[in-house]
XYZ file of C-alpha atoms in Angstrom:
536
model
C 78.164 107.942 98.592
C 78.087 110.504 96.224
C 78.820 114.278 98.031
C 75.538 116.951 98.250
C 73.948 119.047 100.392
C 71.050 116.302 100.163
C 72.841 113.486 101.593
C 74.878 115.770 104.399
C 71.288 116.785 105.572
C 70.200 113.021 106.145
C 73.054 111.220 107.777
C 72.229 108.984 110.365
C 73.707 109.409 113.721
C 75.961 106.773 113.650
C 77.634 108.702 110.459
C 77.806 111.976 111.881
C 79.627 110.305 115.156
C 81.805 108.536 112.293
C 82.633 111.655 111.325
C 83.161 113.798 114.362
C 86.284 111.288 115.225
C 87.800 113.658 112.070
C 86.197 116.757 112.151
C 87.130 117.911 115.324
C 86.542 121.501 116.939
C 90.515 121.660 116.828
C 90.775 120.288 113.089
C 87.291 121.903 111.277
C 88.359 121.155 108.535
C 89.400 117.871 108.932
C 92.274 115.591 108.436
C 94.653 117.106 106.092
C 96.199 113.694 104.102
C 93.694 110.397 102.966
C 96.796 108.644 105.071
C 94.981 110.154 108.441
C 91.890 108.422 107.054
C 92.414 105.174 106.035
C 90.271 102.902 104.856
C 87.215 104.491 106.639
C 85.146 103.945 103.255
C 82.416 106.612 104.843
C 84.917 109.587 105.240
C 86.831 108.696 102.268
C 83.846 108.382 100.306
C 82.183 111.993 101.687
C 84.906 114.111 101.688
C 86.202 113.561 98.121
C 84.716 115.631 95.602
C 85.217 115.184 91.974
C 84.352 118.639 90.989
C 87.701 119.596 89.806
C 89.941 119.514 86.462
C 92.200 117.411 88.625
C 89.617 114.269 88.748
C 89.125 115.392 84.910
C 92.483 114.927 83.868
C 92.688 111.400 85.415
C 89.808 110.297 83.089
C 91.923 109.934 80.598
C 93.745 106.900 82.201
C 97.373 108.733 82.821
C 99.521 106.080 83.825
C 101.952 108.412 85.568
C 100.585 110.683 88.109
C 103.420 113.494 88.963
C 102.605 115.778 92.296
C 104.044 117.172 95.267
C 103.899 115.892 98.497
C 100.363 116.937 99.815
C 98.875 117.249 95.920
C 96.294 114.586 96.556
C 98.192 111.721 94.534
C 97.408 108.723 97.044
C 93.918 110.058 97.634
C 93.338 110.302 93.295
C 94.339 106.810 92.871
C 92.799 105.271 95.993
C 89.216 106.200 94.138
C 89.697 104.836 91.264
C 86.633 103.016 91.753
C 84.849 105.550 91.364
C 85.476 105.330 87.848
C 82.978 102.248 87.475
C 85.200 100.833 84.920
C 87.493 98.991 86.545
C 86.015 95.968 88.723
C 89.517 94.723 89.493
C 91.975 97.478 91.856
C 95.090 96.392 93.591
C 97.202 98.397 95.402
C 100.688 96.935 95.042
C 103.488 97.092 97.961
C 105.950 98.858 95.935
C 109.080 97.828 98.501
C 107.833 93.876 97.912
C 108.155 93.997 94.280
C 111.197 95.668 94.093
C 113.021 93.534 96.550
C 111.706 90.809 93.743
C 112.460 92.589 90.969
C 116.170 93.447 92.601
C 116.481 89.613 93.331
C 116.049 88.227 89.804
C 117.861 91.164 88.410
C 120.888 90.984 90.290
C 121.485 86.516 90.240
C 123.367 84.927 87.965
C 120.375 83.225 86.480
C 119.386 86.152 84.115
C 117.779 86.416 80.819
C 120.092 87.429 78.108
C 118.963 91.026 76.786
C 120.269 94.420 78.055
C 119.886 95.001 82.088
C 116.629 97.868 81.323
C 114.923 95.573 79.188
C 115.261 92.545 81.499
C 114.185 94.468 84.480
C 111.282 95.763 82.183
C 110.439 92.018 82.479
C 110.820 91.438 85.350
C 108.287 94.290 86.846
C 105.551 93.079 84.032
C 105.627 89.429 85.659
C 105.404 90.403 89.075
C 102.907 92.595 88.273
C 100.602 90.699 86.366
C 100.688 88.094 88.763
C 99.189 90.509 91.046
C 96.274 90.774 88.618
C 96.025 87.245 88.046
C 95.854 86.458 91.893
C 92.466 89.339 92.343
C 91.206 88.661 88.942
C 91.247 84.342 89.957
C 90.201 84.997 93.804
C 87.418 87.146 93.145
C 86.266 84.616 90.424
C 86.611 81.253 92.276
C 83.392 79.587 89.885
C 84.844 80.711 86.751
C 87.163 78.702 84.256
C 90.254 79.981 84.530
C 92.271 76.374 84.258
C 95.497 77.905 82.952
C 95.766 80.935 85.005
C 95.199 78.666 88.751
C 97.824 75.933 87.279
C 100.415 79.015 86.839
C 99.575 80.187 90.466
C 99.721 76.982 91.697
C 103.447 76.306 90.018
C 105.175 79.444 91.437
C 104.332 77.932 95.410
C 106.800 74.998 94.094
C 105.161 72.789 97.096
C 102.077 71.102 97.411
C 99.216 73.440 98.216
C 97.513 73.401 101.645
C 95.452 76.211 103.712
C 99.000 77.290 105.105
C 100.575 78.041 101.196
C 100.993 81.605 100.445
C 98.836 81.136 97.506
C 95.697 79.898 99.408
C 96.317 82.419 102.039
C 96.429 85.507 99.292
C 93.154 84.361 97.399
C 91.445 83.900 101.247
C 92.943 87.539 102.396
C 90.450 89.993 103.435
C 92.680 93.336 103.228
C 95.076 94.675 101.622
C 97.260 94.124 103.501
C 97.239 90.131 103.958
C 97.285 90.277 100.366
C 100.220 92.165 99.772
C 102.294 90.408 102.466
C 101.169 86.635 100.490
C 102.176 87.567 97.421
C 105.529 89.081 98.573
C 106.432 85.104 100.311
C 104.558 83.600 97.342
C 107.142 85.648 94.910
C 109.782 85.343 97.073
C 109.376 81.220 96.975
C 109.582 81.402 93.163
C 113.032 80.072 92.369
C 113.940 81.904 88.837
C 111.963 84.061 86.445
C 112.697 81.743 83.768
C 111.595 78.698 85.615
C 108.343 80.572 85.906
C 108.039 81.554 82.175
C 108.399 77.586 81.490
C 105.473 77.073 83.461
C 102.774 78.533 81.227
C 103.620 82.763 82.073
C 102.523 83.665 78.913
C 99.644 80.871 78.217
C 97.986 82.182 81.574
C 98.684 86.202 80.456
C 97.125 84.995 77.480
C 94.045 83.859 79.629
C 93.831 86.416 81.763
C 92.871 88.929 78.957
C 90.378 86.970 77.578
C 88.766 86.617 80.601
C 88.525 90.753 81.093
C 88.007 90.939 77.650
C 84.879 89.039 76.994
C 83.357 89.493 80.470
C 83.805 93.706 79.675
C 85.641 93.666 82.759
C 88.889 95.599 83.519
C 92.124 95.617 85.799
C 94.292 97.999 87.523
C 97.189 97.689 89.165
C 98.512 101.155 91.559
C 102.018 101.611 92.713
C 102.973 104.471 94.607
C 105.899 105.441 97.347
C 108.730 105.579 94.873
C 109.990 109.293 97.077
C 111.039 106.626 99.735
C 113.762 104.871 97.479
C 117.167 106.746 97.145
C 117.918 107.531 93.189
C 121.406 107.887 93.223
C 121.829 104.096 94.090
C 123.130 101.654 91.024
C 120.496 99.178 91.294
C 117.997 101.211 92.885
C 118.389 103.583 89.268
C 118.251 100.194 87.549
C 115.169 99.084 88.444
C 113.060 102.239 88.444
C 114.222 102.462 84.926
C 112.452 99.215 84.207
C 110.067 100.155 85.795
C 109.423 103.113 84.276
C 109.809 101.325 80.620
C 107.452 98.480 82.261
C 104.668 100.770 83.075
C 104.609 103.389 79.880
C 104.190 100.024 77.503
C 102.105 97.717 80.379
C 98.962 95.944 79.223
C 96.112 97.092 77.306
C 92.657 98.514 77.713
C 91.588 96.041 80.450
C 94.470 95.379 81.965
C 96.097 99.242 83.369
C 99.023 100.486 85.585
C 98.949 103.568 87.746
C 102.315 104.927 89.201
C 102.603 107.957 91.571
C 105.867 109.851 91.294
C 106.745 112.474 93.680
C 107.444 115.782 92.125
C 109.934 116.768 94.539
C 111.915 113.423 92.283
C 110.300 114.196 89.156
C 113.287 115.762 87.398
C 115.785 112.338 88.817
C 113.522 109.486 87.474
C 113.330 111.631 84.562
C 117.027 111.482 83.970
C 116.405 107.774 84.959
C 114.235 106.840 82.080
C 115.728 105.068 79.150
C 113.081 106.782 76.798
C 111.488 110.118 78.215
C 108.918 110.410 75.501
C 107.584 106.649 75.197
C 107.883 106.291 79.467
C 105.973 109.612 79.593
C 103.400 109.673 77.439
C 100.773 109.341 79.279
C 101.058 111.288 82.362
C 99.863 113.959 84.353
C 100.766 116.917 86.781
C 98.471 117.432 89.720
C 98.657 121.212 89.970
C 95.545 123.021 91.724
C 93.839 126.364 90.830
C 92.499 128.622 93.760
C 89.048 127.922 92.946
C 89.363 124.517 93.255
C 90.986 124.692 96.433
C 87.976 127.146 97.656
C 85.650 124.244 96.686
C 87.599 121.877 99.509
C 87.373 124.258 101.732
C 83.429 125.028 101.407
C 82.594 121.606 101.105
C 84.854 120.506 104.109
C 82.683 123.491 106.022
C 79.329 121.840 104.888
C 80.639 118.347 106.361
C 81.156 120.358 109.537
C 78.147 121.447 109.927
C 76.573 118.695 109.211
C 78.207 116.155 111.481
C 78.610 118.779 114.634
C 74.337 118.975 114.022
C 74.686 122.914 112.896
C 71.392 121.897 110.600
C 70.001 126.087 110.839
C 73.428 126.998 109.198
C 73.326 123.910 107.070
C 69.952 124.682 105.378
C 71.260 128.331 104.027
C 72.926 126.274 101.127
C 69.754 123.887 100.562
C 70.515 125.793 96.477
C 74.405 125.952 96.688
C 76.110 124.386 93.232
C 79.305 124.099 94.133
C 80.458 124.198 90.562
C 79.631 128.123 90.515
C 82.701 130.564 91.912
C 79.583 132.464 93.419
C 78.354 129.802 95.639
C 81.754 128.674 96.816
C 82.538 132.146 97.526
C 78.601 131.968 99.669
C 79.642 129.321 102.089
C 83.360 130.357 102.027
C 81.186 134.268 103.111
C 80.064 131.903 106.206
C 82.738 131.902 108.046
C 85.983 133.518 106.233
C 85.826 137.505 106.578
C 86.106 139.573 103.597
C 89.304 141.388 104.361
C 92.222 140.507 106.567
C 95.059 143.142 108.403
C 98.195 141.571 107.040
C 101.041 142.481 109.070
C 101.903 145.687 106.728
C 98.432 146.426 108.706
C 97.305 146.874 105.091
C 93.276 145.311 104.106
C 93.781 142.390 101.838
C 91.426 140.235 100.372
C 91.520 137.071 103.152
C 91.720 134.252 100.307
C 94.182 135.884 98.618
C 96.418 136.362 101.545
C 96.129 132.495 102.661
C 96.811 131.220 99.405
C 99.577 132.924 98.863
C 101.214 131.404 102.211
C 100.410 127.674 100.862
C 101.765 126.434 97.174
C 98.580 125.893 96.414
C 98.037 122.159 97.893
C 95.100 120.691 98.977
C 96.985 119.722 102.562
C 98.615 123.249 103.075
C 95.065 124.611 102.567
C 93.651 122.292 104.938
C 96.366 122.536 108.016
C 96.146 126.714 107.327
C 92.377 126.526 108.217
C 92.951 124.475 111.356
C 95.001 126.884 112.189
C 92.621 129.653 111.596
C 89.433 128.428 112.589
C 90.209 125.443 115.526
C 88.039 126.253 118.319
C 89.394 128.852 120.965
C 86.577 127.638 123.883
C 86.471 123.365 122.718
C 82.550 124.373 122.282
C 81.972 125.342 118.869
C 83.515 126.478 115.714
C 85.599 129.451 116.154
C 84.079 132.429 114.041
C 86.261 135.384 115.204
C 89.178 133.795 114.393
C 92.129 135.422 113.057
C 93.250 134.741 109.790
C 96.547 136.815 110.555
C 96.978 134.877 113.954
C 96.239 131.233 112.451
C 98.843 131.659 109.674
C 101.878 132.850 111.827
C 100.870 129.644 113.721
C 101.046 127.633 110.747
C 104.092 128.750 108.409
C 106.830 127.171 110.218
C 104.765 123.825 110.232
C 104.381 124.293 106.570
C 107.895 125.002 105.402
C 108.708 121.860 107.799
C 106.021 120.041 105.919
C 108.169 120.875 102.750
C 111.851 120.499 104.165
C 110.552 116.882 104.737
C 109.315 116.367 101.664
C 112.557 117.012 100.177
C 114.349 115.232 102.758
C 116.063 112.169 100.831
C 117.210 114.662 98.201
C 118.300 117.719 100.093
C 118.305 116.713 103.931
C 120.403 120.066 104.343
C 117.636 122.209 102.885
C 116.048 123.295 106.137
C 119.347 124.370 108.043
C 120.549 126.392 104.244
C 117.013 128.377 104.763
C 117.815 128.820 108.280
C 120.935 130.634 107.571
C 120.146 131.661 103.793
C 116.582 133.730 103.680
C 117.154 135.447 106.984
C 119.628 137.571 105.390
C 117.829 137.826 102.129
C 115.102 140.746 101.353
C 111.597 140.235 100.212
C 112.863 141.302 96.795
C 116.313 140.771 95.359
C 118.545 140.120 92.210
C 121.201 137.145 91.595
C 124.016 139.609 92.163
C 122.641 139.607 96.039
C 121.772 136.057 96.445
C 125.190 135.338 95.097
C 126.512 137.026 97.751
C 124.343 135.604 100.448
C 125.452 131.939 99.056
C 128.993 132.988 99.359
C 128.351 134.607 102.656
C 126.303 131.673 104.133
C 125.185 129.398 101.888
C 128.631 127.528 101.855
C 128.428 127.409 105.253
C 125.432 125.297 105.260
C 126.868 123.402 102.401
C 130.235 122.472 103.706
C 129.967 119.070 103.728
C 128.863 119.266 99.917
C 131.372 120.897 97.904
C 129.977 120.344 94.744
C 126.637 122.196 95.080
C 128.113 125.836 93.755
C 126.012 129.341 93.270
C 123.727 127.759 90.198
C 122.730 124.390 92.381
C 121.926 126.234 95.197
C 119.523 128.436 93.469
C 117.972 125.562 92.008
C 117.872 123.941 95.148
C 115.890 127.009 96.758
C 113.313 126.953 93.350
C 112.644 123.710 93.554
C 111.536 123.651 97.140
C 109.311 126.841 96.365
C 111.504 129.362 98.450
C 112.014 131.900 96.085
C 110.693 132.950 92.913
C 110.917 134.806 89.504
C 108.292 138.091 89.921
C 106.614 138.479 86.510
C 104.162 141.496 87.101
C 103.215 144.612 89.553
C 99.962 145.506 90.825
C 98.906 148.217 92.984
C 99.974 145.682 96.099
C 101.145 142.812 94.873
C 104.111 141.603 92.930
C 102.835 138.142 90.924
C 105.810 135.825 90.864
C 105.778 132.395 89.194
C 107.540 129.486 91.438
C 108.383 126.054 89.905
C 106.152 123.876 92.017
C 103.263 125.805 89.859
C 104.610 125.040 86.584
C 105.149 121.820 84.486
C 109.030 122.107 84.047
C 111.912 123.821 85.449
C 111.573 127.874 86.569
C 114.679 129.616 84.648
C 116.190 132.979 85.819
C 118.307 135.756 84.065
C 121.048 137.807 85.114
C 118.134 141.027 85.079
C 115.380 138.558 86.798
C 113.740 140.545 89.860
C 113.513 137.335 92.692
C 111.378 137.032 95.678
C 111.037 135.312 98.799
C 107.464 133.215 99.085
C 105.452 134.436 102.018
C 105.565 131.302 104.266
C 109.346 130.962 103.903
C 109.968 135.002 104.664
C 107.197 134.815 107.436
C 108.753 131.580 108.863
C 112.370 132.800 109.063
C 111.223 136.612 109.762
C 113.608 139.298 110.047
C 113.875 143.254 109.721
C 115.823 142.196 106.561
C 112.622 140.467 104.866
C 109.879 141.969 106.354
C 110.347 145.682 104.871
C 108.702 145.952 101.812
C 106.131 148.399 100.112
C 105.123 145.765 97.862
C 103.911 142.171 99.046
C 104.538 138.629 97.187
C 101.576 137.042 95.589
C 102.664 133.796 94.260
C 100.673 133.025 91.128
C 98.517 135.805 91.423
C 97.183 135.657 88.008
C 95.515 132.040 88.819
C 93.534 133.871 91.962
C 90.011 134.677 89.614
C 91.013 131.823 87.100
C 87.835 129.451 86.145
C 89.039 127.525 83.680
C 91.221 124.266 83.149
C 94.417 124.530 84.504
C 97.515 123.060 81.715
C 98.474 119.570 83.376
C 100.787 118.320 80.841
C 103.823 117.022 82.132
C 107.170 118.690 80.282
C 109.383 115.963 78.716
């Protein structure tokens, strides 16, 4: 179902009830992750617009998608279809290769060639084998003699309705798929008895098949944030991974892999080849408009399933591709100005994007906040924008802190005792001190984190920032999560505190300034593509 005004203004009732189960009066705007969705093909289907460079840059087949926690990754990849070129998707179950992949790696039975290459392998078989299994189930009339006698060899026992083979080409989710093929790969007894039984004759097959029937394959893997880098054979096999996937198949037969961003830097150091791995990749990085266009077209959705149809037909003409007529419907409920707590007018988009890092789910909990329904009645139009975001900042930092948990499970108690005794605006001679003053303390069970890890630690979870122009309000600061590499500082750098983390941890220390902290300010009135190439 392709998103409009058009098809919001005819949905049957059955849809809009659908629909109300998500857009509540105390979540307007929705559900703020595709993982609070499902596989509710309706919702998934309505809500997900493709009128951004984001959808753009995945057209040109990135096998590496790099974003933060909350950056739409999972909900990119999960419409794939909408692509219409690939007729074969399967969403792999990342922890049931690996365990594979770890298995072979690891026994004594092992191919002689260097560990990364072997591993490299390794992840190729098992995930071919995945396409072999949709590409032969979803094709049980076709000839595909070679490819079914393979299958059939890996169950090493006869084949009945109760083999893990039968039982992945009969599945009818993903879910019974991926647990089949995890005891159908598990039964296989060594990689090299499976090579001898035709591998490469039915690899051979398999892209014929999607070759001369036009028809192509992908193949998605995403969780890696949940697997702990600095483990030997954890490292190990996301290294062959990594080589796996930035060489893997051909024009019909693709990989996807989602890498967290908050890891980005690790499996970088991981990769045997940065250049060849990375190649072709992309960073999911959002502009303000873009994020404006969510938030209209989450509004229309509203008011369509909720039966607001007099508000609904005011944007009968609205193209959401123009600024001005996201800026209309955004007119419809958002007021122009908002008292910040300097009781200073600012402009109201300006001051909530500057309390998110610009993330589609940030943007999405902030207008809960804001606009969730004060009576349970109806949508609540004199809400406070000021009110709904001091609501929401400590949920957002927390929202971060776990992010970030497997790599810095300290980071929320070192802002607890850090940026309460930091001002809005500082220099490294000061935050030097505050590390030394209570940083450490914070740290003491990591000794080897000194002044220039902790900083990084703090710029990679967005908490402070390198200010890089004045305005007659605003200081515009850059912060790494809106960049493609690393944020550097100098000895003469001017740092800041970003508004959710100085609002969040809130003291007299913080709070005085005549200047306020506008995170990317230059991107606020920015129409054009934002740079998504990934720094090697």
């Amino acid at each position: 179902m392709a998103p409009s005004i058009s098809v919001l203004k005819n949905l049957s009732h059955y849809q809009k009830v659908q629909l109300r189960q998500y857009f509540t009066l105390s979540q307007p705007f929705g559900p703020r992750s595709s993982e609070d969705i499902g596989e509710d093909d309706l919702v998934q289907s309505l809500i997900f617009n493709t009128r951004n460079s984001v959808w753009k840059s995945y057209q040109g087949d990135p096998k590496f998608i790099v974003g933060r926690r909350g950056s739409g990754k999972t909900t990119i990849v999960s419409r794939t279809e909408l692509r219409g070129r690939f007729k074969y998707l399967n969403f792999a179950e990342m922890s049931v290769l690996a365990e594979k992949v770890d298995q072979a790696l690891f026994s004594k039975n092992q191919l002689k060639m260097g560990l990364t290459e072997r591993c490299a392998k390794y992840w190729d078989f098992v995930l071919n084998i995945q396409l072999m299994i949709e590409v032969v189930r979803s094709n049980p009339s076709a000839s595909l003699s070679r490819i079914t006698s393979f299958l059939e060899s890996l169950e090493g026992s006869p084949l009945d309705n109760n083999s893990y083979l039968k039982k992945a080409f009969k599945a009818t989710n993903s879910v019974e798929l991926n647990n089949s093929i995890g005891f159908l790969l598990t039964s296989i007894r060594s990689f090299l008895d499976a090579i001898a039984h035709g591998y490469h004759d039915a690899l051979s097959d398999l892209d014929f098949f999607l070759k001369e029937s036009n028809q192509r394959s992908v193949v998605v893997l995403d969780n890696l944030e949940e697997y702990d880098l600095t483990d030997y054979r954890t490292e190990q096999i996301l290294k062959g991974l990594l080589k796996c996937a930035g060489s893997f198949g051909n024009s019909y037969r693709q990989i996807r892999v989602c890498i967290p961003a908050e890891h980005y830097f690790e499996v970088k150091a991981i990769s045997s080849n940065v250049t060849k791995d990375f190649g072709n990749a992309i960073i999911l990085h959002w502009s303000p408009l873009e994020l404006m266009r969510i938030a209209a077209w989450r509004y229309l959705v509203f008011l369509s399933c909720h039966n607001h149809m007099q508000r609904l037909n005011r944007f009968d003409t609205v193209d959401l591709s123009k600024r001005a007529d996201v800026k209309f419907v955004l007119s419809d409920f958002l007021p122009i100005t908002t008292k910040n707590t300097m009781k200073k007018d600012e402009n109201s988009l300006v001051y909530i994007f500057r309390h998110t890092q610009l993330l589609p789910r940030q943007l999405i909990m902030t207008l809960n906040s804001i606009f969730k329904s004060s009576n349970g009645e109806t949508f609540n139009y004199d809400a406070s924008v000021l009110g709904g975001i001091k609501q929401i900042e400590g949920d957002i930092c927390g929202d971060i802190f776990n992010a970030f948990q497997t790599k810095y499970p300290f980071c929320a108690d070192l802002c607890d005792r850090v940026v309460e005794n930091l001002p809005r605006f500082f220099d490294s001679r000061e935050l030097r001190q505050v590390f030394e003053q209570f940083g450490t303390v914070a740290l003491s069970n990591h000794p080897d984190i000194d002044y220039h890890r902790f900083r990084q630690i703090l710029s990679e979870i967005g908490a402070i920032g390198k200010v890089k122009g004045t305005y007659k309000l605003y200081k515009d600061a850059d912060f790494e999560y809106g960049l493609s590499g690393r944020l550097s500082f100098s000895p003469k750098d001017e740092i800041c505190l970003h508004p959710a983390f100085s609002g969040t941890f809130e003291t007299a220390h913080n709070s005085k300034s005549k200047k306020i902290v506008s995170p990317h300010h230059k991107f606020i009135n920015l129409d054009k593509y934002v740079d998504r190439t990934l720094e090697l």
